[in-house]
mmCIF file of C-alpha atoms in Angstrom:
data_model
loop_
_atom_site.group_PDB
_atom_site.id
_atom_site.type_symbol
_atom_site.label_atom_id
_atom_site.label_comp_id
_atom_site.label_asym_id
_atom_site.label_seq_id
_atom_site.Cartn_x
_atom_site.Cartn_y
_atom_site.Cartn_z
ATOM 1 C CA MET A 1 -12.511 -20.265 -2.142
ATOM 2 C CA THR A 2 -13.167 -17.020 -3.950
ATOM 3 C CA VAL A 3 -12.206 -13.728 -2.356
ATOM 4 C CA LEU A 4 -12.782 -10.312 -3.882
ATOM 5 C CA ILE A 5 -11.446 -7.174 -2.244
ATOM 6 C CA LEU A 6 -12.672 -3.803 -3.435
ATOM 7 C CA SER A 7 -10.010 -1.184 -2.771
ATOM 8 C CA LEU A 8 -10.161 2.606 -2.720
ATOM 9 C CA LEU A 9 -10.641 2.735 -6.471
ATOM 10 C CA THR A 10 -14.062 1.102 -6.263
ATOM 11 C CA GLY A 11 -16.003 4.311 -6.665
ATOM 12 C CA CYS A 12 -15.964 8.059 -6.209
ATOM 13 C CA ASP A 13 -17.988 7.983 -2.986
ATOM 14 C CA PHE A 14 -15.729 5.301 -1.548
ATOM 15 C CA ILE A 15 -12.638 7.378 -2.362
ATOM 16 C CA LYS A 16 -14.185 10.514 -0.861
ATOM 17 C CA ASN A 17 -15.126 8.688 2.335
ATOM 18 C CA ALA A 18 -11.685 7.102 2.649
ATOM 19 C CA PHE A 19 -10.060 10.490 3.180
ATOM 20 C CA THR A 20 -12.291 11.073 6.211
ATOM 21 C CA TYR A 21 -11.587 7.753 7.929
ATOM 22 C CA LYS A 22 -8.312 8.942 9.444
ATOM 23 C CA ASP A 23 -9.796 12.213 10.695
ATOM 24 C CA LYS A 24 -12.772 10.499 12.304
ATOM 25 C CA THR A 25 -10.571 7.887 13.945
ATOM 26 C CA LYS A 26 -8.206 10.589 15.166
ATOM 27 C CA GLY A 27 -11.108 12.644 16.550
ATOM 28 C CA PHE A 28 -12.525 9.665 18.405
ATOM 29 C CA ILE A 29 -9.184 8.578 19.889
ATOM 30 C CA GLU A 30 -8.286 12.108 20.964
ATOM 31 C CA SER A 31 -11.667 12.433 22.694
ATOM 32 C CA VAL A 32 -11.063 9.145 24.500
ATOM 33 C CA LEU A 33 -7.560 10.176 25.563
ATOM 34 C CA LYS A 34 -8.990 13.422 26.952
ATOM 35 C CA LYS A 35 -11.671 11.376 28.758
ATOM 36 C CA ASP A 36 -14.314 13.318 26.851
ATOM 37 C CA TYR A 37 -16.471 10.234 26.452
ATOM 38 C CA ASN A 38 -19.637 12.145 25.562
ATOM 39 C CA ASN A 39 -17.882 13.595 22.529
ATOM 40 C CA ALA A 40 -16.413 10.172 21.721
ATOM 41 C CA ILE A 41 -19.923 8.695 21.510
ATOM 42 C CA GLY A 42 -20.700 11.286 18.847
ATOM 43 C CA TYR A 43 -18.261 9.545 16.508
ATOM 44 C CA PHE A 44 -20.273 6.318 16.687
ATOM 45 C CA ALA A 45 -23.155 5.386 14.376
ATOM 46 C CA MET A 46 -25.693 5.178 17.187
ATOM 47 C CA GLU A 47 -28.610 5.070 14.737
ATOM 48 C CA HIS A 48 -27.262 1.892 13.104
ATOM 49 C CA GLU A 49 -29.070 -1.369 13.833
ATOM 50 C CA ILE A 50 -25.988 -2.807 15.526
ATOM 51 C CA ALA A 51 -25.646 0.109 17.948
ATOM 52 C CA LYS A 52 -29.171 1.419 18.426
ATOM 53 C CA ASP A 53 -29.716 -0.566 21.654
ATOM 54 C CA SER A 54 -26.321 0.316 23.115
ATOM 55 C CA ASN A 55 -26.167 1.745 26.600
ATOM 56 C CA SER A 56 -24.214 5.003 26.708
ATOM 57 C CA GLU A 57 -22.857 4.370 30.207
ATOM 58 C CA GLU A 58 -21.595 0.946 29.203
ATOM 59 C CA MET A 59 -19.978 2.502 26.142
ATOM 60 C CA LYS A 60 -18.219 5.105 28.290
ATOM 61 C CA ALA A 61 -16.911 2.345 30.545
ATOM 62 C CA SER A 62 -15.578 0.445 27.526
ATOM 63 C CA PHE A 63 -13.950 3.665 26.241
ATOM 64 C CA ALA A 64 -12.197 4.053 29.606
ATOM 65 C CA ARG A 65 -10.816 0.508 29.380
ATOM 66 C CA PHE A 66 -9.784 1.150 25.766
ATOM 67 C CA ARG A 67 -7.996 4.324 26.893
ATOM 68 C CA GLU A 68 -6.037 2.407 29.531
ATOM 69 C CA ILE A 69 -4.725 -0.011 26.897
ATOM 70 C CA ILE A 70 -3.654 2.759 24.530
ATOM 71 C CA VAL A 71 -2.024 4.914 27.211
ATOM 72 C CA LYS A 72 -0.206 1.930 28.748
ATOM 73 C CA ASP A 73 1.294 0.817 25.428
ATOM 74 C CA PHE A 74 1.708 4.070 23.488
ATOM 75 C CA GLY A 75 1.049 7.106 25.681
ATOM 76 C CA THR A 76 -1.205 10.030 24.803
ATOM 77 C CA ASP A 77 0.726 11.906 22.085
ATOM 78 C CA LEU A 78 -0.111 10.066 18.871
ATOM 79 C CA ASP A 79 0.158 10.675 15.136
ATOM 80 C CA PHE A 80 -2.208 8.975 12.700
ATOM 81 C CA THR A 81 -1.747 7.668 9.162
ATOM 82 C CA PHE A 82 -4.385 6.210 6.858
ATOM 83 C CA MET A 83 -3.281 2.800 5.535
ATOM 84 C CA ASN A 84 -6.170 1.383 3.515
ATOM 85 C CA ALA A 85 -9.887 0.687 3.393
ATOM 86 C CA GLU A 86 -11.632 -2.291 1.885
ATOM 87 C CA LYS A 87 -14.761 -4.311 1.392
ATOM 88 C CA LYS A 88 -14.234 -8.060 1.226
ATOM 89 C CA PHE A 89 -16.556 -10.555 -0.460
ATOM 90 C CA SER A 90 -15.844 -14.253 0.010
ATOM 91 C CA THR A 91 -17.533 -17.601 -0.475
ATOM 92 C CA LYS A 92 -16.820 -18.100 3.238
ATOM 93 C CA GLU A 93 -19.498 -16.068 4.981
ATOM 94 C CA GLU A 94 -17.407 -15.384 8.070
ATOM 95 C CA GLU A 95 -14.788 -13.612 5.946
ATOM 96 C CA ASN A 96 -17.230 -11.166 4.369
ATOM 97 C CA THR A 97 -17.310 -7.523 5.317
ATOM 98 C CA ALA A 98 -20.714 -6.807 6.864
ATOM 99 C CA PRO A 99 -23.208 -5.241 4.412
ATOM 100 C CA ASN A 100 -22.992 -1.449 4.043
ATOM 101 C CA THR A 101 -19.784 -1.226 6.036
ATOM 102 C CA THR A 102 -16.149 -0.508 5.244
ATOM 103 C CA VAL A 103 -13.106 -1.707 7.178
ATOM 104 C CA ALA A 104 -10.283 0.807 7.500
ATOM 105 C CA LEU A 105 -6.786 0.344 8.903
ATOM 106 C CA ILE A 106 -5.362 3.412 10.610
ATOM 107 C CA GLU A 107 -1.770 3.395 11.793
ATOM 108 C CA PHE A 108 -0.858 5.362 14.922
ATOM 109 C CA SER A 109 2.537 6.191 16.355
ATOM 110 C CA ASN A 110 4.088 7.866 19.390
ATOM 111 C CA GLY A 111 7.310 8.544 17.483
ATOM 112 C CA LYS A 112 9.087 5.490 18.873
ATOM 113 C CA GLU A 113 6.588 2.680 18.318
ATOM 114 C CA PHE A 114 3.517 2.222 16.169
ATOM 115 C CA GLY A 115 0.324 0.189 16.193
ATOM 116 C CA ILE A 116 -2.770 -0.218 14.038
ATOM 117 C CA PHE A 117 -6.444 0.432 14.624
ATOM 118 C CA LYS A 118 -8.973 -1.673 12.741
ATOM 119 C CA VAL A 119 -12.068 0.477 12.356
ATOM 120 C CA VAL A 120 -15.437 -0.571 10.940
ATOM 121 C CA PHE A 121 -17.392 2.341 9.438
ATOM 122 C CA ASP A 122 -21.067 2.571 8.610
ATOM 123 C CA ASP A 123 -21.310 3.530 4.918
ATOM 124 C CA LYS A 124 -24.577 5.430 5.360
ATOM 125 C CA SER A 125 -23.596 7.765 8.195
ATOM 126 C CA GLY A 126 -19.826 7.567 7.761
ATOM 127 C CA LYS A 127 -19.479 6.999 11.503
ATOM 128 C CA ILE A 128 -17.725 4.302 13.515
ATOM 129 C CA LEU A 129 -19.405 0.979 14.286
ATOM 130 C CA ASN A 130 -16.476 -0.773 15.923
ATOM 131 C CA ILE A 131 -12.819 -0.079 16.679
ATOM 132 C CA ASN A 132 -10.040 -2.199 18.111
ATOM 133 C CA THR A 133 -6.262 -2.426 18.062
ATOM 134 C CA LEU A 134 -4.543 -5.147 16.088
ATOM 135 C CA ASP A 135 -1.788 -7.164 17.711
ATOM 136 C CA VAL A 136 0.907 -4.871 16.341
ATOM 137 C CA LYS A 137 3.477 -2.969 18.360
ATOM 138 C CA LYS A 138 6.705 -2.393 16.483
ATOM 139 C CA PRO A 139 9.543 0.124 16.642
ATOM 140 C CA VAL A 140 9.268 3.004 14.190
ATOM 141 C CA PRO A 141 11.745 2.113 11.420
ATOM 142 C CA SER A 142 14.310 4.451 9.928
ATOM 143 C CA MET A 143 13.026 5.543 6.518
ATOM 144 C CA ILE A 144 16.484 6.527 5.226
ATOM 145 C CA TYR A 145 17.244 3.062 3.862
ATOM 146 C CA PHE A 146 13.720 2.842 2.454
ATOM 147 C CA TRP A 147 14.155 5.975 0.342
ATOM 148 C CA LEU A 148 17.721 5.048 -0.674
ATOM 149 C CA PHE A 149 16.432 1.711 -1.931
ATOM 150 C CA GLY A 150 13.756 3.639 -3.788
ATOM 151 C CA LEU A 151 16.417 5.593 -5.684
ATOM 152 C CA VAL A 152 17.945 2.301 -6.847
ATOM 153 C CA ALA A 153 14.511 0.894 -7.711
ATOM 154 C CA LEU A 154 13.691 3.933 -9.876
ATOM 155 C CA CYS A 155 16.656 3.078 -12.098
ATOM 156 C CA VAL A 156 14.729 0.048 -13.424
ATOM 157 C CA PRO A 157 11.814 1.911 -15.071
ATOM 158 C CA ILE A 158 14.238 4.580 -16.321
ATOM 159 C CA PHE A 159 16.362 1.870 -17.940
ATOM 160 C CA ASN A 160 13.320 0.130 -19.413
ATOM 161 C CA ILE A 161 12.021 3.392 -20.883
ATOM 162 C CA TYR A 162 15.446 3.971 -22.423
ATOM 163 C CA VAL A 163 15.405 0.495 -23.981
ATOM 164 C CA ILE A 164 11.880 1.024 -25.343
ATOM 165 C CA ARG A 165 13.040 4.247 -27.003
ATOM 166 C CA GLN A 166 16.010 2.405 -28.503
ATOM 167 C CA ILE A 167 13.697 -0.299 -29.852
ATOM 168 C CA LYS A 168 11.459 2.369 -31.380
ATOM 169 C CA LYS A 169 14.428 4.028 -33.120
ATOM 170 C CA SER A 170 15.824 0.713 -34.372
ATOM 171 C CA ASP A 171 15.020 -1.167 -37.564
ATOM 172 C CA LEU A 172 13.914 -4.254 -35.624
ATOM 173 C CA ARG A 173 10.748 -5.994 -36.751
ATOM 174 C CA LYS A 174 7.710 -6.867 -34.596
ATOM 175 C CA LYS A 175 8.459 -4.079 -32.166
ATOM 176 C CA LYS A 176 5.239 -4.582 -30.181
ATOM 177 C CA LEU A 177 6.396 -8.009 -29.021
ATOM 178 C CA LYS A 178 9.676 -6.522 -27.903
ATOM 179 C CA TYR A 179 7.881 -3.780 -25.963
ATOM 180 C CA ILE A 180 5.823 -6.455 -24.212
ATOM 181 C CA ALA A 181 9.003 -8.343 -23.304
ATOM 182 C CA VAL A 182 10.440 -5.209 -21.695
ATOM 183 C CA PHE A 183 7.213 -4.558 -19.794
ATOM 184 C CA VAL A 184 6.680 -8.109 -18.575
ATOM 185 C CA PHE A 185 10.034 -9.815 -18.081
ATOM 186 C CA ASN A 186 11.141 -8.031 -14.937
ATOM 187 C CA VAL A 187 11.911 -11.025 -12.790
ATOM 188 C CA PRO A 188 13.010 -12.148 -10.181
ATOM 189 C CA ALA A 189 11.960 -9.393 -7.783
ATOM 190 C CA LEU A 190 13.765 -7.729 -4.909
ATOM 191 C CA THR A 191 11.651 -6.081 -2.202
ATOM 192 C CA TYR A 192 12.477 -3.700 0.590
ATOM 193 C CA ALA A 193 9.847 -3.111 3.278
ATOM 194 C CA ALA A 194 10.387 -0.345 5.824
ATOM 195 C CA VAL A 195 9.560 -2.685 8.718
ATOM 196 C CA SER A 196 10.754 -6.139 7.636
ATOM 197 C CA GLY A 197 13.679 -5.228 5.354
ATOM 198 C CA PHE A 198 14.803 -7.177 2.276
ATOM 199 C CA SER A 199 13.154 -10.154 0.619
ATOM 200 C CA PHE A 200 13.671 -11.955 -2.699
ATOM 201 C CA ASN A 201 11.051 -13.669 -4.845
ATOM 202 C CA ILE A 202 12.350 -15.655 -7.790
ATOM 203 C CA LEU A 203 8.946 -16.016 -9.493
ATOM 204 C CA SER A 204 7.560 -12.515 -8.959
ATOM 205 C CA PHE A 205 7.025 -10.650 -12.256
ATOM 206 C CA GLN A 206 6.949 -6.862 -11.941
ATOM 207 C CA ILE A 207 5.053 -5.579 -14.958
ATOM 208 C CA LEU A 208 4.539 -1.874 -15.734
ATOM 209 C CA LEU A 209 8.232 -1.164 -16.310
ATOM 210 C CA GLY A 210 9.451 -3.323 -13.441
ATOM 211 C CA LEU A 211 8.538 -1.307 -10.366
ATOM 212 C CA SER A 212 5.858 -1.346 -7.690
ATOM 213 C CA PHE A 213 5.563 0.985 -4.741
ATOM 214 C CA SER A 214 3.370 1.268 -1.663
ATOM 215 C CA TYR A 215 3.402 3.995 0.969
ATOM 216 C CA MET A 216 0.638 3.355 3.505
ATOM 217 C CA GLY A 217 2.096 3.877 6.933
ATOM 218 C CA TYR A 218 5.262 2.206 8.162
ATOM 219 C CA LEU A 219 3.880 -1.304 7.827
ATOM 220 C CA GLY A 220 2.658 -0.644 4.293
ATOM 221 C CA SER A 221 5.779 1.092 2.948
ATOM 222 C CA VAL A 222 7.281 -1.211 0.324
ATOM 223 C CA TRP A 223 9.444 -0.899 -2.792
ATOM 224 C CA THR A 224 9.700 -3.822 -5.210
ATOM 225 C CA PHE A 225 11.606 -3.969 -8.465
ATOM 226 C CA GLY A 226 12.187 -6.792 -10.887
ATOM 227 C CA ILE A 227 15.510 -7.518 -12.574
ATOM 228 C CA PRO A 228 14.881 -6.109 -16.094
ATOM 229 C CA LEU A 229 15.709 -9.283 -18.027
ATOM 230 C CA GLY A 230 13.627 -8.234 -21.035
ATOM 231 C CA GLY A 231 15.214 -4.801 -21.117
ATOM 232 C CA LEU A 232 18.736 -6.173 -20.631
ATOM 233 C CA TYR A 233 18.259 -8.689 -23.446
ATOM 234 C CA TRP A 234 17.046 -6.152 -25.988
ATOM 235 C CA PHE A 235 19.629 -3.608 -24.843
ATOM 236 C CA TRP A 236 22.299 -6.211 -25.613
ATOM 237 C CA LYS A 237 20.691 -7.195 -28.946
ATOM 238 C CA ILE A 238 20.500 -3.581 -30.123
ATOM 239 C CA ARG A 239 24.140 -2.952 -29.159
ATOM 240 C CA GLN A 240 25.206 -6.089 -30.987
ATOM 241 C CA ARG A 241 23.263 -4.970 -34.034
ATOM 242 C CA LYS A 242 24.918 -1.533 -33.960
ATOM 243 C CA ILE A 243 28.374 -3.150 -33.670
ATOM 244 C CA GLU A 244 27.632 -5.428 -36.632
ATOM 245 C CA VAL A 245 26.440 -2.503 -38.738
ATOM 246 C CA ALA A 246 29.534 -0.473 -37.799
ATOM 247 C CA GLU A 247 31.843 -3.367 -38.697
ATOM 248 C CA THR A 248 30.070 -3.836 -42.019
ATOM 249 C CA GLU A 249 30.481 -0.157 -42.848
ATOM 250 C CA VAL A 250 34.199 -0.275 -41.940
ATOM 251 C CA ALA A 251 34.692 -3.384 -44.078
ATOM 252 C CA ALA A 252 32.991 -1.664 -46.998
ATOM 253 C CA TYR A 253 35.708 1.025 -46.961
#
């Protein structure tokens, strides 16, 4: 099976639209919570083929039921965070994103718990075609440990940059291969996710100086760093070389 996911970097228009997905979702949900269902309908792509035959009264009734679910589980005072938006193309037709649509995930929180809206947007009008809540209701995690772990994780690229500078200053040959080793051999990897905590992956290579970072709502907040084996090896080799040179110079006297 082949799956291709186009992320926010697919194109300028896609990026521009992505920044509006949260605001439109927030506007719709706030209208629903206020029982302003006429305004809520305005956020929907009523001119789209999927929705053009929709009955406004039936839509209002569905909004009322949707409101009951949200209020029961999360209350009416919500904050919203954009997580991601994507188009998915797969050899399995049922997994494809519908043509000319984009699926966005919007996280919402009442300060104690959070959930996720899955929202389908019409690319032409930029309005909503469908919205539902995913089966997610989790306590809002403390972000203190997340950011503390981040401080530790940042030490890895700093160390690797230091080693690269030492390689550049040294008289070692084939320096490009050594740079590649520092970039690539950051393995195994240690991950800290704000929601699920620590995990360890023995075969995960963290290229680009050994660090990856994601900050897309609570569920998408993740630090990962690889043990800098390449950097540690060449740090040791350069130190050994300096010691040998120093001993040779002392012996010469």
